[in-house]
Tab-separated table of C-alpha atoms in Angstrom:
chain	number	residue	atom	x	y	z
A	1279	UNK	CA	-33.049	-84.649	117.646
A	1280	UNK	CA	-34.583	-81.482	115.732
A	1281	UNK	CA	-37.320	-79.438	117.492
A	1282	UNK	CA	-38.914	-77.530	115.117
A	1283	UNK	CA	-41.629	-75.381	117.829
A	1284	UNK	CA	-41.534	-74.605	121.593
A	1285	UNK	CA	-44.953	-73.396	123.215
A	1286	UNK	CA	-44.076	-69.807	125.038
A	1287	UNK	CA	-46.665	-69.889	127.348
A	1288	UNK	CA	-45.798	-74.068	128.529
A	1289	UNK	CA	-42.273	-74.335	127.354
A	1290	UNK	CA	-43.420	-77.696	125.657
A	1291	UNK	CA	-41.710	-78.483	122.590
A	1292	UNK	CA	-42.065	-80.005	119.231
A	1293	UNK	CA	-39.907	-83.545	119.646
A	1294	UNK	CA	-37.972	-86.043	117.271
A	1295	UNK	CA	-40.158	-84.687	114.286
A	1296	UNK	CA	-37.847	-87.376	112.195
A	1297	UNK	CA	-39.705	-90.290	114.403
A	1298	UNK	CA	-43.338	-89.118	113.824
A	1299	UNK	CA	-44.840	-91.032	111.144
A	1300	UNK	CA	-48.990	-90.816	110.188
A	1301	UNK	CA	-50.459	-94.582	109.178
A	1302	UNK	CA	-50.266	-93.320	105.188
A	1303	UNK	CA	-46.586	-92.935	105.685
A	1304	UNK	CA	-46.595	-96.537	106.936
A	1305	UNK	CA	-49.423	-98.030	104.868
A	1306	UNK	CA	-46.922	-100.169	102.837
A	1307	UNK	CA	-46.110	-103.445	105.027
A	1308	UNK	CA	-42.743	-103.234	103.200
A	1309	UNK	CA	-41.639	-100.782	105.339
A	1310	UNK	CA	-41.858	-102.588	108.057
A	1311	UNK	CA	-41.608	-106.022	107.963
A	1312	UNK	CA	-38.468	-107.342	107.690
A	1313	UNK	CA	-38.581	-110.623	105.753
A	1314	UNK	CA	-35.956	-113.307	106.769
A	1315	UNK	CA	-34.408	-115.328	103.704
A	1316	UNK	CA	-33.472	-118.731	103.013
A	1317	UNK	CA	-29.489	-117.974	103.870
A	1318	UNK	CA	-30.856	-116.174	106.999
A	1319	UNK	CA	-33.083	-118.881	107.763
A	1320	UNK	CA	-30.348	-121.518	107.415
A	1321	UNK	CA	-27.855	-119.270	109.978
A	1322	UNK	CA	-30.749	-118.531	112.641
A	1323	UNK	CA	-30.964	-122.698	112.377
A	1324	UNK	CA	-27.217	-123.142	112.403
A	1325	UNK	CA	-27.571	-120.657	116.054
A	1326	UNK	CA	-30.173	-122.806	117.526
A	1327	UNK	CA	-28.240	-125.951	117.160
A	1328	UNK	CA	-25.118	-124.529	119.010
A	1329	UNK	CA	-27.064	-122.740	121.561
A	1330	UNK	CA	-28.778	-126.126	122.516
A	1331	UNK	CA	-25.469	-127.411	122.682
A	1332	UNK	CA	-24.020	-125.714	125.466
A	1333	UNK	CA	-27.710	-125.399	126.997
A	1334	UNK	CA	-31.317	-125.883	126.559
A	1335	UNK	CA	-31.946	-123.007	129.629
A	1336	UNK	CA	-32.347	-119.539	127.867
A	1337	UNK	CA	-30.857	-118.092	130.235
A	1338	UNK	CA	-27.541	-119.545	129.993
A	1339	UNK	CA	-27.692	-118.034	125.719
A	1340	UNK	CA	-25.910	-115.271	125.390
A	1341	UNK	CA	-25.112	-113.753	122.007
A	1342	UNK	CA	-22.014	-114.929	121.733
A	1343	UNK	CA	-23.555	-118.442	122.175
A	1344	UNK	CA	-26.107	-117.587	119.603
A	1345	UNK	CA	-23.878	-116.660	116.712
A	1346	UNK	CA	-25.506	-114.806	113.811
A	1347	UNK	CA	-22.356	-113.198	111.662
A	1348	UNK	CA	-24.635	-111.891	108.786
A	1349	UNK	CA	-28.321	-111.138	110.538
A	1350	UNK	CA	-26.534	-109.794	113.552
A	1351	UNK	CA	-25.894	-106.462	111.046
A	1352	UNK	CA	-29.364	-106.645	110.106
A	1353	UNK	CA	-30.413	-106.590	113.731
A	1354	UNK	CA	-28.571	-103.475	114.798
A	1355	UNK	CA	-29.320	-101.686	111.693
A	1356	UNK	CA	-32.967	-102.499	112.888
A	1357	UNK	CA	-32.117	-101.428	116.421
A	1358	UNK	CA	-30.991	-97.981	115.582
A	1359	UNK	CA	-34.382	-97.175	113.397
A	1360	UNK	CA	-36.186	-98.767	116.482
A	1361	UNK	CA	-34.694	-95.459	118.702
A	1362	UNK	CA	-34.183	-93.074	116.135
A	1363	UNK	CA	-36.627	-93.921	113.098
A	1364	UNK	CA	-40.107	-95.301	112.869
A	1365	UNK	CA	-40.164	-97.413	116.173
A	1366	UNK	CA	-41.508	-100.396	115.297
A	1367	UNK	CA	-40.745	-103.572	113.345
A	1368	UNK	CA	-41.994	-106.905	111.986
A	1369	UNK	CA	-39.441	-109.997	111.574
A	1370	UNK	CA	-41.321	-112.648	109.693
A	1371	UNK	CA	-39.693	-115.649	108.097
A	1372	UNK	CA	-38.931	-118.206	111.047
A	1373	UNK	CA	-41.044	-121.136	110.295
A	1374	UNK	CA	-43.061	-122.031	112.997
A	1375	UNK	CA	-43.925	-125.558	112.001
A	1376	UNK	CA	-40.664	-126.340	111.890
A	1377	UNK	CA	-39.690	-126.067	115.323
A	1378	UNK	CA	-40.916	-126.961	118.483
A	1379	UNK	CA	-42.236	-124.216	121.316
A	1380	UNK	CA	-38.845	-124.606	123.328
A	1381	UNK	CA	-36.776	-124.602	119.925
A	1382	UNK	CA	-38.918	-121.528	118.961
A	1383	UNK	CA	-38.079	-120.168	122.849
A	1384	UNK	CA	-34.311	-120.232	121.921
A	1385	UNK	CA	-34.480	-118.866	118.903
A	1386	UNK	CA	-36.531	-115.913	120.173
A	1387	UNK	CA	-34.564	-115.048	123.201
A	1388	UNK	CA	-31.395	-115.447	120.915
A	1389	UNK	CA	-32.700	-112.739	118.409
A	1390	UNK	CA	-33.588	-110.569	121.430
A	1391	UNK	CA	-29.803	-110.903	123.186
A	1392	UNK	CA	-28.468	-109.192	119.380
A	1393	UNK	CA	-31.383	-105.885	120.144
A	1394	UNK	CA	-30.113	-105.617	123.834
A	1395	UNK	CA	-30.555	-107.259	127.674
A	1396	UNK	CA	-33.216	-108.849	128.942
A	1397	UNK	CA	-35.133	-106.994	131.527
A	1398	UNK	CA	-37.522	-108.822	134.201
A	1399	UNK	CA	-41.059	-107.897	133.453
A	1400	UNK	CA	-42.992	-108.718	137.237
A	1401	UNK	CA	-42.190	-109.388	140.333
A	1402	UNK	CA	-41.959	-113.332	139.614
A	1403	UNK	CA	-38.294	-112.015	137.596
A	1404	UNK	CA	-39.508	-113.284	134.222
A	1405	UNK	CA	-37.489	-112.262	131.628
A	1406	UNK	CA	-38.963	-114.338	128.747
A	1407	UNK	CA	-43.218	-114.140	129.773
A	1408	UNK	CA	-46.047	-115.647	128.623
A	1409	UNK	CA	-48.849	-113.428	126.996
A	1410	UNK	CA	-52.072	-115.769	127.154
A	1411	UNK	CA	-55.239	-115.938	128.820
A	1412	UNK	CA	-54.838	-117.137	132.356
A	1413	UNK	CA	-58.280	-117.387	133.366
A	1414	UNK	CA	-57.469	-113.783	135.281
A	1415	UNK	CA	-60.437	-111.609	136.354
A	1416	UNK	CA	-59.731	-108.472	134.635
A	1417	UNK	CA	-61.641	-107.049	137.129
A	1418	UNK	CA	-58.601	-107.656	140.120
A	1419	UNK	CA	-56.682	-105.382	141.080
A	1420	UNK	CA	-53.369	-107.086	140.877
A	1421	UNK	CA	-53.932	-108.538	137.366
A	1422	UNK	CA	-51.562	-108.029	134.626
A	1423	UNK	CA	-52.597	-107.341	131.059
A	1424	UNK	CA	-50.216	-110.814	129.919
A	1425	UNK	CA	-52.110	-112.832	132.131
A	1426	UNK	CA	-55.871	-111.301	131.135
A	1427	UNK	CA	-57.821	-112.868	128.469
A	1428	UNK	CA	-60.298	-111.957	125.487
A	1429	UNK	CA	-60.812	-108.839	126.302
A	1430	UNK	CA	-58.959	-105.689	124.273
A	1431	UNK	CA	-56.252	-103.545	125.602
A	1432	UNK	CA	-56.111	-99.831	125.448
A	1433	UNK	CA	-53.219	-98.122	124.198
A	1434	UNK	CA	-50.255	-98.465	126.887
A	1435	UNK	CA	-46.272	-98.765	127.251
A	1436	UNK	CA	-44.467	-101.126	129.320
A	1437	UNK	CA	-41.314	-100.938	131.763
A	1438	UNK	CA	-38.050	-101.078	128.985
A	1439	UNK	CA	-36.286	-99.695	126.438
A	1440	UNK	CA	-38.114	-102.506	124.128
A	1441	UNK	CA	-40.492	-104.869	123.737
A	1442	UNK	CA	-41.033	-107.655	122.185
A	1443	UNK	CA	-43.965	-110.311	121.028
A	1444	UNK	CA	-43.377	-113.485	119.727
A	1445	UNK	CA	-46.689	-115.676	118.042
A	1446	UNK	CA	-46.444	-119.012	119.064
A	1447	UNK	CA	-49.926	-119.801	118.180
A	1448	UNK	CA	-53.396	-117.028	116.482
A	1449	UNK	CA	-56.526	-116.975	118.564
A	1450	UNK	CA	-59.926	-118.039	116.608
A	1451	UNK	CA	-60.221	-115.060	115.829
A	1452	UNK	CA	-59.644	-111.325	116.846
A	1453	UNK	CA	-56.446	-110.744	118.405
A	1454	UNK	CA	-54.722	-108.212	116.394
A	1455	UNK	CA	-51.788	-106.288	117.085
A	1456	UNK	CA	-51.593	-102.669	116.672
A	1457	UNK	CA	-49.301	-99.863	117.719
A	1458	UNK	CA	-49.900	-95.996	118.050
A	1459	UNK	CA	-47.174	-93.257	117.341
A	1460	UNK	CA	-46.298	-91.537	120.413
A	1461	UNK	CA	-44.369	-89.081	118.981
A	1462	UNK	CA	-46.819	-87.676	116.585
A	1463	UNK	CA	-49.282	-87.887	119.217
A	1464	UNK	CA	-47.326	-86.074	121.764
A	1465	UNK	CA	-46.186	-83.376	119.059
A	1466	UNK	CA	-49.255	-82.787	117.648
A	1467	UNK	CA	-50.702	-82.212	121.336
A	1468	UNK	CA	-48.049	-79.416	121.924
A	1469	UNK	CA	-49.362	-77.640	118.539
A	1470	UNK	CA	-53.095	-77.565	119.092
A	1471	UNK	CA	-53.032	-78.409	122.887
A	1472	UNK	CA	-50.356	-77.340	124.364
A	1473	UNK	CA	-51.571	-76.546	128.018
A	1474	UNK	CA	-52.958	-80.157	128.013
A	1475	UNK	CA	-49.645	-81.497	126.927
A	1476	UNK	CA	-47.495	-79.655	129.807
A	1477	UNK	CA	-50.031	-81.708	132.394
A	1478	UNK	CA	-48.485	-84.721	130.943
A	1479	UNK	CA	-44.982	-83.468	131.418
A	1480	UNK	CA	-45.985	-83.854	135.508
A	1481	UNK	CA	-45.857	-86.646	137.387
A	1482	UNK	CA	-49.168	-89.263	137.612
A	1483	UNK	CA	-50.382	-91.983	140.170
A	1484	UNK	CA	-49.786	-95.543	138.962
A	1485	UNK	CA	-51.011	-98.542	140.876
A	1486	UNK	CA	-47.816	-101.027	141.245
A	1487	UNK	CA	-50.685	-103.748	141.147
A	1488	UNK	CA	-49.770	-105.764	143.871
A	1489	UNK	CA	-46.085	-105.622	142.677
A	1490	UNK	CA	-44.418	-103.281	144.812
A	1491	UNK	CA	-41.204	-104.034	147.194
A	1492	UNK	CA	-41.976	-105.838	150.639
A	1493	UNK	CA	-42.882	-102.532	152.603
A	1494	UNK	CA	-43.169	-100.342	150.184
A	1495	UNK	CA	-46.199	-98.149	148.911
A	1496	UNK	CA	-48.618	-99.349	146.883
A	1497	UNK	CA	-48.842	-96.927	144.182
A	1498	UNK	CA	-45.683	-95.146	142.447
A	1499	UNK	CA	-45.470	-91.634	140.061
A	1500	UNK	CA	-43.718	-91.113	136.688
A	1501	UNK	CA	-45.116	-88.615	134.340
A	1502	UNK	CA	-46.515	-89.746	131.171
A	1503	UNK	CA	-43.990	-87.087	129.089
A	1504	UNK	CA	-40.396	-86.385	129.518
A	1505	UNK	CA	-38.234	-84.165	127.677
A	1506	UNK	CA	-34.721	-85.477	128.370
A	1507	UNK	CA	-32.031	-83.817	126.454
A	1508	UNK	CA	-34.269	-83.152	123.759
A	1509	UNK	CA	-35.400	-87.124	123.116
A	1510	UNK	CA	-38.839	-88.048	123.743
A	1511	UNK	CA	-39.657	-90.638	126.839
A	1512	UNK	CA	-43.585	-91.791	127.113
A	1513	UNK	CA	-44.807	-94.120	129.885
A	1514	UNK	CA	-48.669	-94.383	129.761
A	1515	UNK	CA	-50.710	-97.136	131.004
A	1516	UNK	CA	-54.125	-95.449	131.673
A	1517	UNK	CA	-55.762	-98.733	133.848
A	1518	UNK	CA	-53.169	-97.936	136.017
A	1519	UNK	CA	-53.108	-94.452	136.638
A	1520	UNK	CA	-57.478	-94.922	137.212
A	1521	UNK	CA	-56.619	-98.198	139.811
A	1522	UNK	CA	-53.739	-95.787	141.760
A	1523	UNK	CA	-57.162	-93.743	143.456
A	1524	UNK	CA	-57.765	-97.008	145.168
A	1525	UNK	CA	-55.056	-96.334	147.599
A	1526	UNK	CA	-56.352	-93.333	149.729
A	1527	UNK	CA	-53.106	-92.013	149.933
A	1528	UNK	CA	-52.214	-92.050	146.514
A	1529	UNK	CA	-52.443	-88.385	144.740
A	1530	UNK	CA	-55.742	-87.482	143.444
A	1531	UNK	CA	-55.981	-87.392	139.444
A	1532	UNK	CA	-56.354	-83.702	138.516
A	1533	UNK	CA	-59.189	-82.595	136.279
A	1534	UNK	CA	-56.711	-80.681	134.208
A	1535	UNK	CA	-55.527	-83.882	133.867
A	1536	UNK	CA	-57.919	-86.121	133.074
A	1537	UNK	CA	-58.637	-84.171	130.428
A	1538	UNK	CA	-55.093	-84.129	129.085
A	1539	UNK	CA	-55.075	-88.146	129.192
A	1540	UNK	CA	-59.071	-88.531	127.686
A	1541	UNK	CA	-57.631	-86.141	124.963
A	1542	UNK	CA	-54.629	-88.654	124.677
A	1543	UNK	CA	-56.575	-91.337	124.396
A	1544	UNK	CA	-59.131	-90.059	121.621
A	1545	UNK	CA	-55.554	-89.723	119.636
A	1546	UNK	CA	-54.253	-93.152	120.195
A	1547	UNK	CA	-57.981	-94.450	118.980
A	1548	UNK	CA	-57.446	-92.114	116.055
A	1549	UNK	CA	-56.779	-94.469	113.100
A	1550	UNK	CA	-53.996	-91.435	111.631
A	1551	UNK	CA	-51.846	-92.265	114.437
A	1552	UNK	CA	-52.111	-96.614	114.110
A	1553	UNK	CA	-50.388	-99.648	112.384
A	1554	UNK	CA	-52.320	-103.168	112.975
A	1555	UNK	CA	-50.428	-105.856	112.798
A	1556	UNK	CA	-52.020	-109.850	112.250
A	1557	UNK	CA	-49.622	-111.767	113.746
A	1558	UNK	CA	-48.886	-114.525	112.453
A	1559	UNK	CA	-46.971	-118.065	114.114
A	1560	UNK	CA	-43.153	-116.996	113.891
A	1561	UNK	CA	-43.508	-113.471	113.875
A	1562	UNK	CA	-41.951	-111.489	116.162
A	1563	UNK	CA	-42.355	-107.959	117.097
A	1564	UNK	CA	-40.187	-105.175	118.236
A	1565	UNK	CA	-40.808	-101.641	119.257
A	1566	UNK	CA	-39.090	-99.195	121.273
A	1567	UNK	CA	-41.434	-98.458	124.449
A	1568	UNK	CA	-40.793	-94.926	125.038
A	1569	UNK	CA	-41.827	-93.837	121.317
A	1570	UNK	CA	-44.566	-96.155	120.137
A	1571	UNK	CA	-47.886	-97.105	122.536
A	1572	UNK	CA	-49.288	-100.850	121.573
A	1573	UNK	CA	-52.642	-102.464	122.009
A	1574	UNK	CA	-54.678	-105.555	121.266
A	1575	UNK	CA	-57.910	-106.396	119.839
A	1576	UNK	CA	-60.545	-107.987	121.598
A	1577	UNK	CA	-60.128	-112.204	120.543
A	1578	UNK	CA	-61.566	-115.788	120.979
A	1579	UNK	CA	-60.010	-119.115	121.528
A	1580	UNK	CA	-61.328	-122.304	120.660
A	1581	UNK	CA	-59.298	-124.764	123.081
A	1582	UNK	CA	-60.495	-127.546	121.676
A	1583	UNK	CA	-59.705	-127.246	117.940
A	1584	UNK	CA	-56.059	-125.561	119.254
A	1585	UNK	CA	-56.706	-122.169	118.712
A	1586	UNK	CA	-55.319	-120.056	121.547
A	1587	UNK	CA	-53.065	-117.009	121.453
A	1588	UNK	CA	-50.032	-117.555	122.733
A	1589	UNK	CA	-46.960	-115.506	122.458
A	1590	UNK	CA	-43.847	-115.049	123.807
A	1591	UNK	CA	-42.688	-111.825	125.475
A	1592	UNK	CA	-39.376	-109.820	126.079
A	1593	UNK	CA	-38.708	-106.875	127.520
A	1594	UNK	CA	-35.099	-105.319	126.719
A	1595	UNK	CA	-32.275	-102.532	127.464
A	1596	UNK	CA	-30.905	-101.585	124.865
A	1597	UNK	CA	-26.894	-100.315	124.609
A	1598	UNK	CA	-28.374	-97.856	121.601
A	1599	UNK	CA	-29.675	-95.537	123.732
A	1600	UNK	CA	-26.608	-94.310	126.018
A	1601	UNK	CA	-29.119	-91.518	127.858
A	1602	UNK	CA	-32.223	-91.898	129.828
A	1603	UNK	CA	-33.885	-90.263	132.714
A	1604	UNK	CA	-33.033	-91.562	135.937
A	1605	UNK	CA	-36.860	-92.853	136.171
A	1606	UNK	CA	-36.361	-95.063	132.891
A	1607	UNK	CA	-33.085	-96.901	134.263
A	1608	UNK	CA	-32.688	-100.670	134.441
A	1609	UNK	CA	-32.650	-100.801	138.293
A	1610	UNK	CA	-30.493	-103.812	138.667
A	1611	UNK	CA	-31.516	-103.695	142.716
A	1612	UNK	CA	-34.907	-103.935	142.342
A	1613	UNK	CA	-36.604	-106.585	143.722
A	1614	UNK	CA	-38.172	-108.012	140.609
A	1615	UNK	CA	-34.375	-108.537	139.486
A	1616	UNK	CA	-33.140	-111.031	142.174
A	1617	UNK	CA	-34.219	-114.053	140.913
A	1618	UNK	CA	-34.766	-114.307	137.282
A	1619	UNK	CA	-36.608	-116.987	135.842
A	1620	UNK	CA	-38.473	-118.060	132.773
A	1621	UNK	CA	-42.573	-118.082	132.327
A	1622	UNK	CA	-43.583	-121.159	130.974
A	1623	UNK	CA	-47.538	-122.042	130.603
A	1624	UNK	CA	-48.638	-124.873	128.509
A	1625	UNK	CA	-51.717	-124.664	126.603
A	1626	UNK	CA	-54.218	-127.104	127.246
């Protein structure tokens, strides 16, 4: 990973320059969405129907049950620019009407097992989720943004190496995808801002949301930038850094900063730094967690004429990325890993 400047007076440095992209150098949808063919169709089909043999649990599929001798090399050539190149990607191509919402299940989760491990995403031990509105109050404290409704999302990152979002079905309206380049954002911070960015490099307050172990504290700290053998790691979810000062004993958010994150959030709202993506049914997204920030656009369902988002979520490790911080390990004894289990919610 080249670094190109290093801040005297922080010791913050220029990261990964070769992963920052600006949303000109993306503009062209080509890039980035990787369009399945017929012959890849046909062997993603040919998958399914063995998978379904053995099982029609998703968590019994492993790759080797999911066979994909052609696409599999177009998966991990697509895995390594997901760590080391642009960060994100678009597979389009799977044809939703074709397929029912379990078939379409499989044939996500198969996909996923060829870009790396799945990874329980709450406390429940999902490791395939549900991203719909739940008729959650964004307004308690133990909500989760898969289970919140309507409203849009800020920029954030979630708990794995990567992420993934399947569309089952498009809202009304609204609803659009849309990622932010960490990397840029970070590096560009350490050449105008540098004494803001070193505040990142500390650790923050994050509320566990009602999540934490039996016992255990309410409120956690990672900080939002790590320099770890010269490879860029972000975690930033802002509405949980603000909900940690609930919890009196949590540390106090220093002005220093909250001016570091407002700054980081201006950036991430910058349109320079953003790729929106309308999903569409069949799509599925990938993006590696640590380098790229995603978001959502406000949206509205119409229940009765069927139009309710509804995707599909993974979160993954990844055997691509052989070094991490001890903070960004898949902690196999965690409590959200002893009983894994599969979201389902059906859309009425």
């Amino acid at each position: 990973m080249a670094t190109s400047t290093t801040d005297l007076a922080t010791g913050v440095q220029v990261l990964e320059t070769g992963c920052e992209w600006r949303a000109r150098d993306v503009a062209d949808e080509a890039k980035w969405i990787e369009l399945f063919d017929e012959a890849e169709r046909d062997e993603i089909d040919a998958a399914l129907r063995k998978a379904l043999q053995k099982s029609s649990d998703v968590m019994e599929i492993s790759k080797d049950v999911f066979p994909l001798p052609t696409v599999s090399a177009r998966l991990r050539a697509i895995e390594r620019e997901l760590i080391d190149g642009r960060g994100f990607v678009l597979l389009r191509g799977v044809e939703r009407e074709r397929y029912s919402r379990e078939e379409m299940e499989m044939i996500y989760w198969g996909i996923g097992m060829h870009l790396g491990a799945p990874w329980p995403q709450n406390q429940y031990g999902h490791i395939l989720g549900d991203v719909t509105d739940q008729g959650i109050d964004p307004a308690d404290p133990t909500s989760r943004g898969n289970e919140i409704g309507k409203i849009a999302f800020p920029y954030h990152s979630d708990g794995s190496d990567l992420v993934g979002l399947m569309c089952l079905q498009k809202a009304k309206s609204g609803g659009i995808s849309t990622v932010a380049n960490a990397v840029a954002i970070h590096n560009d911070m350490v050449r105008e801002a540098p004494e803001l960015a070193a505040v990142l490099y500390d650790h923050q307050p994050y509320d566990f949301r009602g999540a934490e172990p039996k016992g255990g504290k309410p409120w956690y700290e990672l900080p939002v930038f790590t320099n770890w053998n010269g490879r860029l790691f972000v975690r930033y979810i802002r509405p949980y850094i603000l909900a940690s000062q609930r919890h009196k004993d949590a540390p106090r958010i220093r002005e220093q900063a909250e001016l570091a994150m407002q700054r980081l959030d201006a950036m991430t709202s910058d349109g320079d730094y953003n790729v929106f993506m309308d999903l569409q049914p069949g799509d599925m997204q990938f993006i590696n967690n640590y380098h790229v920030l995603h978001a959502r656009t406000a949206y509205e369902d119409d229940r009765e004429a069927g139009f309710v988002r509804h995707l599909k979520r993974l979160w993954l490790a990844t055997d691509y990325l052989k070094d991490r911080p001890a903070y960004f390990q898949r902690n196999i004894s965690s409590h959200w890993e002893k009983a894994p289990t599969v979201s389902r919610i059906e859309i009425r």
